[in-house]
mmCIF file of C-alpha atoms in Angstrom:
data_model
loop_
_atom_site.group_PDB
_atom_site.id
_atom_site.type_symbol
_atom_site.label_atom_id
_atom_site.label_comp_id
_atom_site.label_asym_id
_atom_site.label_seq_id
_atom_site.Cartn_x
_atom_site.Cartn_y
_atom_site.Cartn_z
ATOM 1 C CA MET A 14 24.084 -36.999 -86.738
ATOM 2 C CA PHE A 15 20.130 -37.131 -86.620
ATOM 3 C CA GLY A 16 19.133 -34.008 -87.294
ATOM 4 C CA GLY A 17 15.534 -32.878 -87.529
ATOM 5 C CA ALA A 18 12.673 -30.234 -86.650
ATOM 6 C CA PHE A 19 11.671 -32.235 -83.132
ATOM 7 C CA ASP A 20 8.782 -29.994 -82.674
ATOM 8 C CA PRO A 21 8.346 -31.746 -81.038
ATOM 9 C CA PRO A 22 10.738 -35.118 -80.075
ATOM 10 C CA HIS A 23 8.857 -38.259 -79.544
ATOM 11 C CA TRP A 24 9.349 -41.650 -78.312
ATOM 12 C CA ALA A 25 9.831 -42.811 -82.360
ATOM 13 C CA HIS A 26 12.933 -39.978 -82.330
ATOM 14 C CA ARG A 27 14.163 -41.834 -79.352
ATOM 15 C CA ASN A 28 13.799 -45.631 -80.674
ATOM 16 C CA LEU A 29 15.885 -44.327 -83.383
ATOM 17 C CA ALA A 30 18.799 -43.075 -81.587
ATOM 18 C CA GLU A 31 18.968 -46.377 -79.635
ATOM 19 C CA THR A 32 18.769 -48.346 -82.502
ATOM 20 C CA ALA A 33 21.698 -46.485 -84.491
ATOM 21 C CA LEU A 34 24.093 -46.218 -81.690
ATOM 22 C CA LYS A 35 23.281 -49.897 -81.053
ATOM 23 C CA GLN A 36 23.266 -51.396 -85.090
ATOM 24 C CA LEU A 37 25.925 -49.117 -86.158
ATOM 25 C CA GLY A 38 28.441 -49.044 -83.004
ATOM 26 C CA LEU A 39 28.241 -45.236 -82.612
ATOM 27 C CA ASP A 40 30.951 -43.545 -80.839
ATOM 28 C CA GLN A 41 28.707 -40.112 -81.027
ATOM 29 C CA LEU A 42 25.529 -39.773 -82.202
ATOM 30 C CA HIS A 43 25.089 -35.507 -82.759
ATOM 31 C CA ILE A 44 21.091 -34.604 -82.354
ATOM 32 C CA LEU A 45 20.547 -31.736 -84.866
ATOM 33 C CA PRO A 46 17.852 -29.785 -84.417
ATOM 34 C CA THR A 47 17.283 -27.760 -87.391
ATOM 35 C CA GLY A 48 17.692 -23.918 -87.650
ATOM 36 C CA GLN A 49 15.358 -22.169 -90.745
ATOM 37 C CA ALA A 50 14.248 -25.247 -91.876
ATOM 38 C CA TRP A 51 14.215 -24.369 -95.817
ATOM 39 C CA HIS A 52 11.659 -27.482 -96.485
ATOM 40 C CA LYS A 53 9.425 -26.256 -93.943
ATOM 41 C CA THR A 54 6.326 -24.570 -94.244
ATOM 42 C CA ARG A 55 4.975 -24.328 -91.218
ATOM 43 C CA VAL A 56 6.611 -21.680 -88.449
ATOM 44 C CA LEU A 57 8.667 -23.872 -86.344
ATOM 45 C CA ILE A 58 8.406 -23.104 -82.194
ATOM 46 C CA PRO A 59 11.268 -20.902 -80.954
ATOM 47 C CA ALA A 60 14.813 -23.103 -80.994
ATOM 48 C CA GLU A 61 15.410 -22.570 -77.069
ATOM 49 C CA HIS A 62 12.472 -25.048 -76.345
ATOM 50 C CA ARG A 63 12.940 -27.652 -79.002
ATOM 51 C CA VAL A 64 16.622 -27.775 -77.749
ATOM 52 C CA ALA A 65 15.090 -28.652 -74.180
ATOM 53 C CA MET A 66 12.702 -30.968 -75.547
ATOM 54 C CA CYS A 67 15.519 -33.175 -77.152
ATOM 55 C CA GLU A 68 17.075 -32.642 -73.818
ATOM 56 C CA ARG A 69 14.667 -34.325 -72.247
ATOM 57 C CA ALA A 70 14.243 -36.457 -75.291
ATOM 58 C CA PHE A 71 17.594 -38.052 -75.427
ATOM 59 C CA ALA A 72 17.776 -38.162 -72.032
ATOM 60 C CA GLY A 73 20.079 -40.603 -70.630
ATOM 61 C CA LEU A 74 20.987 -42.596 -73.615
ATOM 62 C CA PRO A 75 24.710 -42.887 -73.795
ATOM 63 C CA ARG A 76 27.096 -40.703 -76.357
ATOM 64 C CA VAL A 77 24.430 -38.289 -77.422
ATOM 65 C CA LEU A 78 25.065 -35.037 -77.583
ATOM 66 C CA VAL A 79 22.252 -32.605 -78.227
ATOM 67 C CA ASP A 80 24.107 -30.308 -80.917
ATOM 68 C CA GLN A 81 22.892 -26.436 -80.995
ATOM 69 C CA ARG A 82 25.083 -25.525 -84.449
ATOM 70 C CA GLU A 83 22.316 -25.271 -87.007
ATOM 71 C CA ILE A 84 20.057 -22.937 -84.642
ATOM 72 C CA ARG A 85 22.782 -20.838 -84.080
ATOM 73 C CA ARG A 86 23.794 -20.945 -88.269
ATOM 74 C CA ASP A 87 22.757 -17.719 -90.159
ATOM 75 C CA GLY A 88 20.283 -18.458 -92.990
ATOM 76 C CA PRO A 89 18.698 -22.017 -94.287
ATOM 77 C CA SER A 90 20.295 -25.065 -92.772
ATOM 78 C CA TYR A 91 21.378 -27.177 -95.008
ATOM 79 C CA THR A 92 22.399 -30.688 -94.396
ATOM 80 C CA ALA A 93 25.404 -30.825 -96.033
ATOM 81 C CA ASP A 94 27.275 -27.654 -94.654
ATOM 82 C CA THR A 95 26.349 -29.854 -91.539
ATOM 83 C CA LEU A 96 28.333 -33.090 -92.306
ATOM 84 C CA ARG A 97 31.308 -31.339 -94.000
ATOM 85 C CA GLU A 98 31.688 -29.759 -90.471
ATOM 86 C CA LEU A 99 31.060 -32.776 -88.777
ATOM 87 C CA ALA A 100 33.844 -34.388 -90.934
ATOM 88 C CA ALA A 101 36.620 -31.572 -90.203
ATOM 89 C CA GLU A 102 35.932 -32.623 -86.321
ATOM 90 C CA TYR A 103 36.518 -36.190 -86.869
ATOM 91 C CA PRO A 104 38.990 -36.540 -89.635
ATOM 92 C CA GLY A 105 38.760 -40.245 -91.291
ATOM 93 C CA ALA A 106 35.696 -41.186 -89.340
ATOM 94 C CA GLN A 107 32.608 -43.142 -90.832
ATOM 95 C CA ILE A 108 29.523 -40.867 -90.747
ATOM 96 C CA PHE A 109 26.013 -41.420 -90.486
ATOM 97 C CA LEU A 110 23.121 -39.523 -91.254
ATOM 98 C CA VAL A 111 20.240 -40.941 -90.018
ATOM 99 C CA LEU A 112 16.831 -40.436 -91.110
ATOM 100 C CA GLY A 113 13.280 -42.104 -91.325
ATOM 101 C CA ALA A 114 12.276 -43.252 -94.430
ATOM 102 C CA ASP A 115 9.853 -40.554 -95.702
ATOM 103 C CA GLN A 116 12.848 -38.401 -95.751
ATOM 104 C CA LEU A 117 14.483 -40.699 -97.709
ATOM 105 C CA LEU A 118 11.919 -40.954 -100.425
ATOM 106 C CA ALA A 119 12.069 -37.119 -100.738
ATOM 107 C CA PHE A 120 16.432 -37.103 -100.524
ATOM 108 C CA LYS A 121 16.891 -35.916 -104.218
ATOM 109 C CA THR A 122 14.822 -32.878 -103.094
ATOM 110 C CA TRP A 123 17.516 -31.858 -101.129
ATOM 111 C CA VAL A 124 19.931 -29.227 -101.579
ATOM 112 C CA ARG A 125 23.146 -30.366 -102.647
ATOM 113 C CA TRP A 126 21.533 -34.540 -101.953
ATOM 114 C CA GLN A 127 24.973 -35.578 -104.034
ATOM 115 C CA GLU A 128 27.394 -34.155 -101.525
ATOM 116 C CA VAL A 129 25.466 -35.358 -98.628
ATOM 117 C CA LEU A 130 26.201 -38.578 -100.572
ATOM 118 C CA GLN A 131 29.567 -38.271 -100.534
ATOM 119 C CA CYS A 132 30.005 -37.140 -96.788
ATOM 120 C CA ALA A 133 28.006 -39.813 -95.473
ATOM 121 C CA THR A 134 26.105 -43.106 -95.177
ATOM 122 C CA LEU A 135 21.867 -43.053 -94.883
ATOM 123 C CA ALA A 136 21.006 -45.601 -92.243
ATOM 124 C CA VAL A 137 17.586 -44.984 -92.529
ATOM 125 C CA ALA A 138 14.480 -46.699 -90.214
ATOM 126 C CA ASN A 139 11.294 -47.279 -91.989
ATOM 127 C CA ARG A 140 7.764 -45.686 -91.042
ATOM 128 C CA GLY A 141 4.065 -46.297 -91.662
ATOM 129 C CA VAL A 142 2.615 -45.144 -94.858
ATOM 130 C CA ASN A 143 0.252 -43.107 -92.438
ATOM 131 C CA ILE A 144 1.998 -40.981 -89.894
ATOM 132 C CA GLY A 145 -0.330 -38.511 -89.153
ATOM 133 C CA ALA A 146 -2.365 -37.346 -86.901
ATOM 134 C CA GLU A 147 -5.349 -39.977 -87.699
ATOM 135 C CA ALA A 148 -2.645 -42.674 -88.091
ATOM 136 C CA VAL A 149 -3.542 -46.059 -86.781
ATOM 137 C CA SER A 150 -0.743 -47.132 -83.826
ATOM 138 C CA ASP A 151 -0.929 -50.505 -84.958
ATOM 139 C CA SER A 152 -0.740 -50.810 -88.180
ATOM 140 C CA GLN A 153 2.194 -52.201 -90.023
ATOM 141 C CA VAL A 154 1.924 -50.916 -93.589
ATOM 142 C CA GLU A 155 5.434 -49.654 -94.408
ATOM 143 C CA GLN A 156 6.710 -47.264 -96.878
ATOM 144 C CA ASP A 157 7.968 -48.900 -99.916
ATOM 145 C CA LEU A 158 11.402 -48.177 -100.621
ATOM 146 C CA SER A 159 11.873 -50.667 -103.450
ATOM 147 C CA GLY A 160 12.251 -48.036 -106.571
ATOM 148 C CA VAL A 161 15.183 -46.141 -104.218
ATOM 149 C CA ASP A 162 18.241 -45.846 -106.562
ATOM 150 C CA ILE A 163 20.777 -44.555 -104.153
ATOM 151 C CA PRO A 164 22.525 -46.407 -101.391
ATOM 152 C CA PHE A 165 21.676 -46.781 -97.569
ATOM 153 C CA THR A 166 21.863 -48.838 -94.584
ATOM 154 C CA ARG A 167 18.642 -50.296 -93.641
ATOM 155 C CA LEU A 168 17.931 -49.958 -89.075
ATOM 156 C CA ASP A 169 16.365 -53.302 -88.129
ATOM 157 C CA MET A 170 13.669 -51.242 -85.466
ATOM 158 C CA PRO A 171 9.562 -52.034 -84.763
ATOM 159 C CA LEU A 172 7.716 -50.200 -87.008
ATOM 160 C CA HIS A 173 6.246 -46.801 -84.991
ATOM 161 C CA ASN A 174 3.409 -44.577 -86.406
ATOM 162 C CA LEU A 175 4.052 -41.659 -84.488
ATOM 163 C CA SER A 176 4.334 -37.951 -85.854
ATOM 164 C CA ALA A 177 5.183 -34.415 -83.968
ATOM 165 C CA THR A 178 1.706 -33.697 -85.558
ATOM 166 C CA ALA A 179 -0.163 -35.987 -84.171
ATOM 167 C CA VAL A 180 1.662 -35.159 -81.167
ATOM 168 C CA ARG A 181 0.595 -31.758 -81.924
ATOM 169 C CA ALA A 182 -3.016 -32.534 -82.644
ATOM 170 C CA GLN A 183 -3.409 -34.704 -79.347
ATOM 171 C CA VAL A 184 -2.218 -30.802 -77.753
ATOM 172 C CA GLN A 185 -4.686 -29.238 -79.451
ATOM 173 C CA GLY A 186 -7.157 -31.728 -78.508
ATOM 174 C CA LYS A 187 -7.818 -32.052 -82.651
ATOM 175 C CA SER A 188 -6.541 -35.974 -81.976
ATOM 176 C CA ARG A 189 -8.366 -37.991 -78.800
ATOM 177 C CA ARG A 190 -6.655 -40.811 -80.330
ATOM 178 C CA TYR A 191 -4.087 -41.113 -77.418
ATOM 179 C CA PRO A 192 -5.448 -41.490 -73.806
ATOM 180 C CA ASP A 193 -2.436 -39.752 -72.549
ATOM 181 C CA LEU A 194 0.360 -37.698 -73.824
ATOM 182 C CA ASP A 195 3.143 -39.834 -72.253
ATOM 183 C CA VAL A 196 2.121 -42.402 -74.914
ATOM 184 C CA LEU A 197 3.702 -40.608 -77.747
ATOM 185 C CA VAL A 198 6.145 -38.707 -76.135
ATOM 186 C CA PRO A 199 8.871 -39.183 -73.067
ATOM 187 C CA GLU A 200 8.154 -37.929 -69.880
ATOM 188 C CA GLY A 201 10.105 -35.363 -69.663
ATOM 189 C CA VAL A 202 9.275 -33.675 -73.029
ATOM 190 C CA ALA A 203 5.094 -34.169 -71.571
ATOM 191 C CA ARG A 204 6.047 -32.043 -68.532
ATOM 192 C CA TYR A 205 7.823 -29.443 -70.311
ATOM 193 C CA ILE A 206 4.944 -28.971 -72.972
ATOM 194 C CA SER A 207 2.229 -28.797 -70.211
ATOM 195 C CA GLU A 208 4.483 -26.462 -68.057
ATOM 196 C CA HIS A 209 5.616 -24.169 -71.383
ATOM 197 C CA HIS A 210 1.825 -24.453 -72.589
ATOM 198 C CA LEU A 211 3.271 -24.980 -75.894
ATOM 199 C CA TYR A 212 1.007 -26.207 -78.811
ATOM 200 C CA ARG A 213 -2.002 -25.108 -77.444
ATOM 201 C CA HIS A 214 -2.726 -23.235 -80.596
ATOM 202 C CA ALA A 215 -2.169 -24.263 -84.482
ATOM 203 C CA THR A 216 0.842 -22.498 -86.073
#
């Protein structure tokens, strides 16, 4: 499973999905837009927009399913619950949880993180130290994972200093670091953002 706010999904998300499919030899990759995100203080845009953008961001990738179970779930959305459901649906399967290094560093703040480790192998792609709106796109300074004391599998992919924060800042005109939105998000996502006038104002 590869979960997240996807507010919006961007090229690094798609590239991470491609890497996970190839490197881990996945039979299926569930893309899970979060429902009620217990760990986010920022209000997410409505779930139907995030689902629609995920369908466009990951279009054409084999064995990928945009899974809406977390947005349909009442109350806060916890990864441990989703993994329990997937384990029941795929009995005997090896389950991977795909995430970025920033999430790994905060992993022990997750609700029932020990249960997550019991259900899945963490598959982690490194991220840059600075991935905010003003991040330098070609910086190769990675997060330091040497102090992580939980098991994980490293995904080998080029470092991407992209973030949803940078995409939103670009749309809002707070950043002009990139010449075009297509540099940050797949074309279908850029078109959807424009057509639905998303992220024009800070939330």
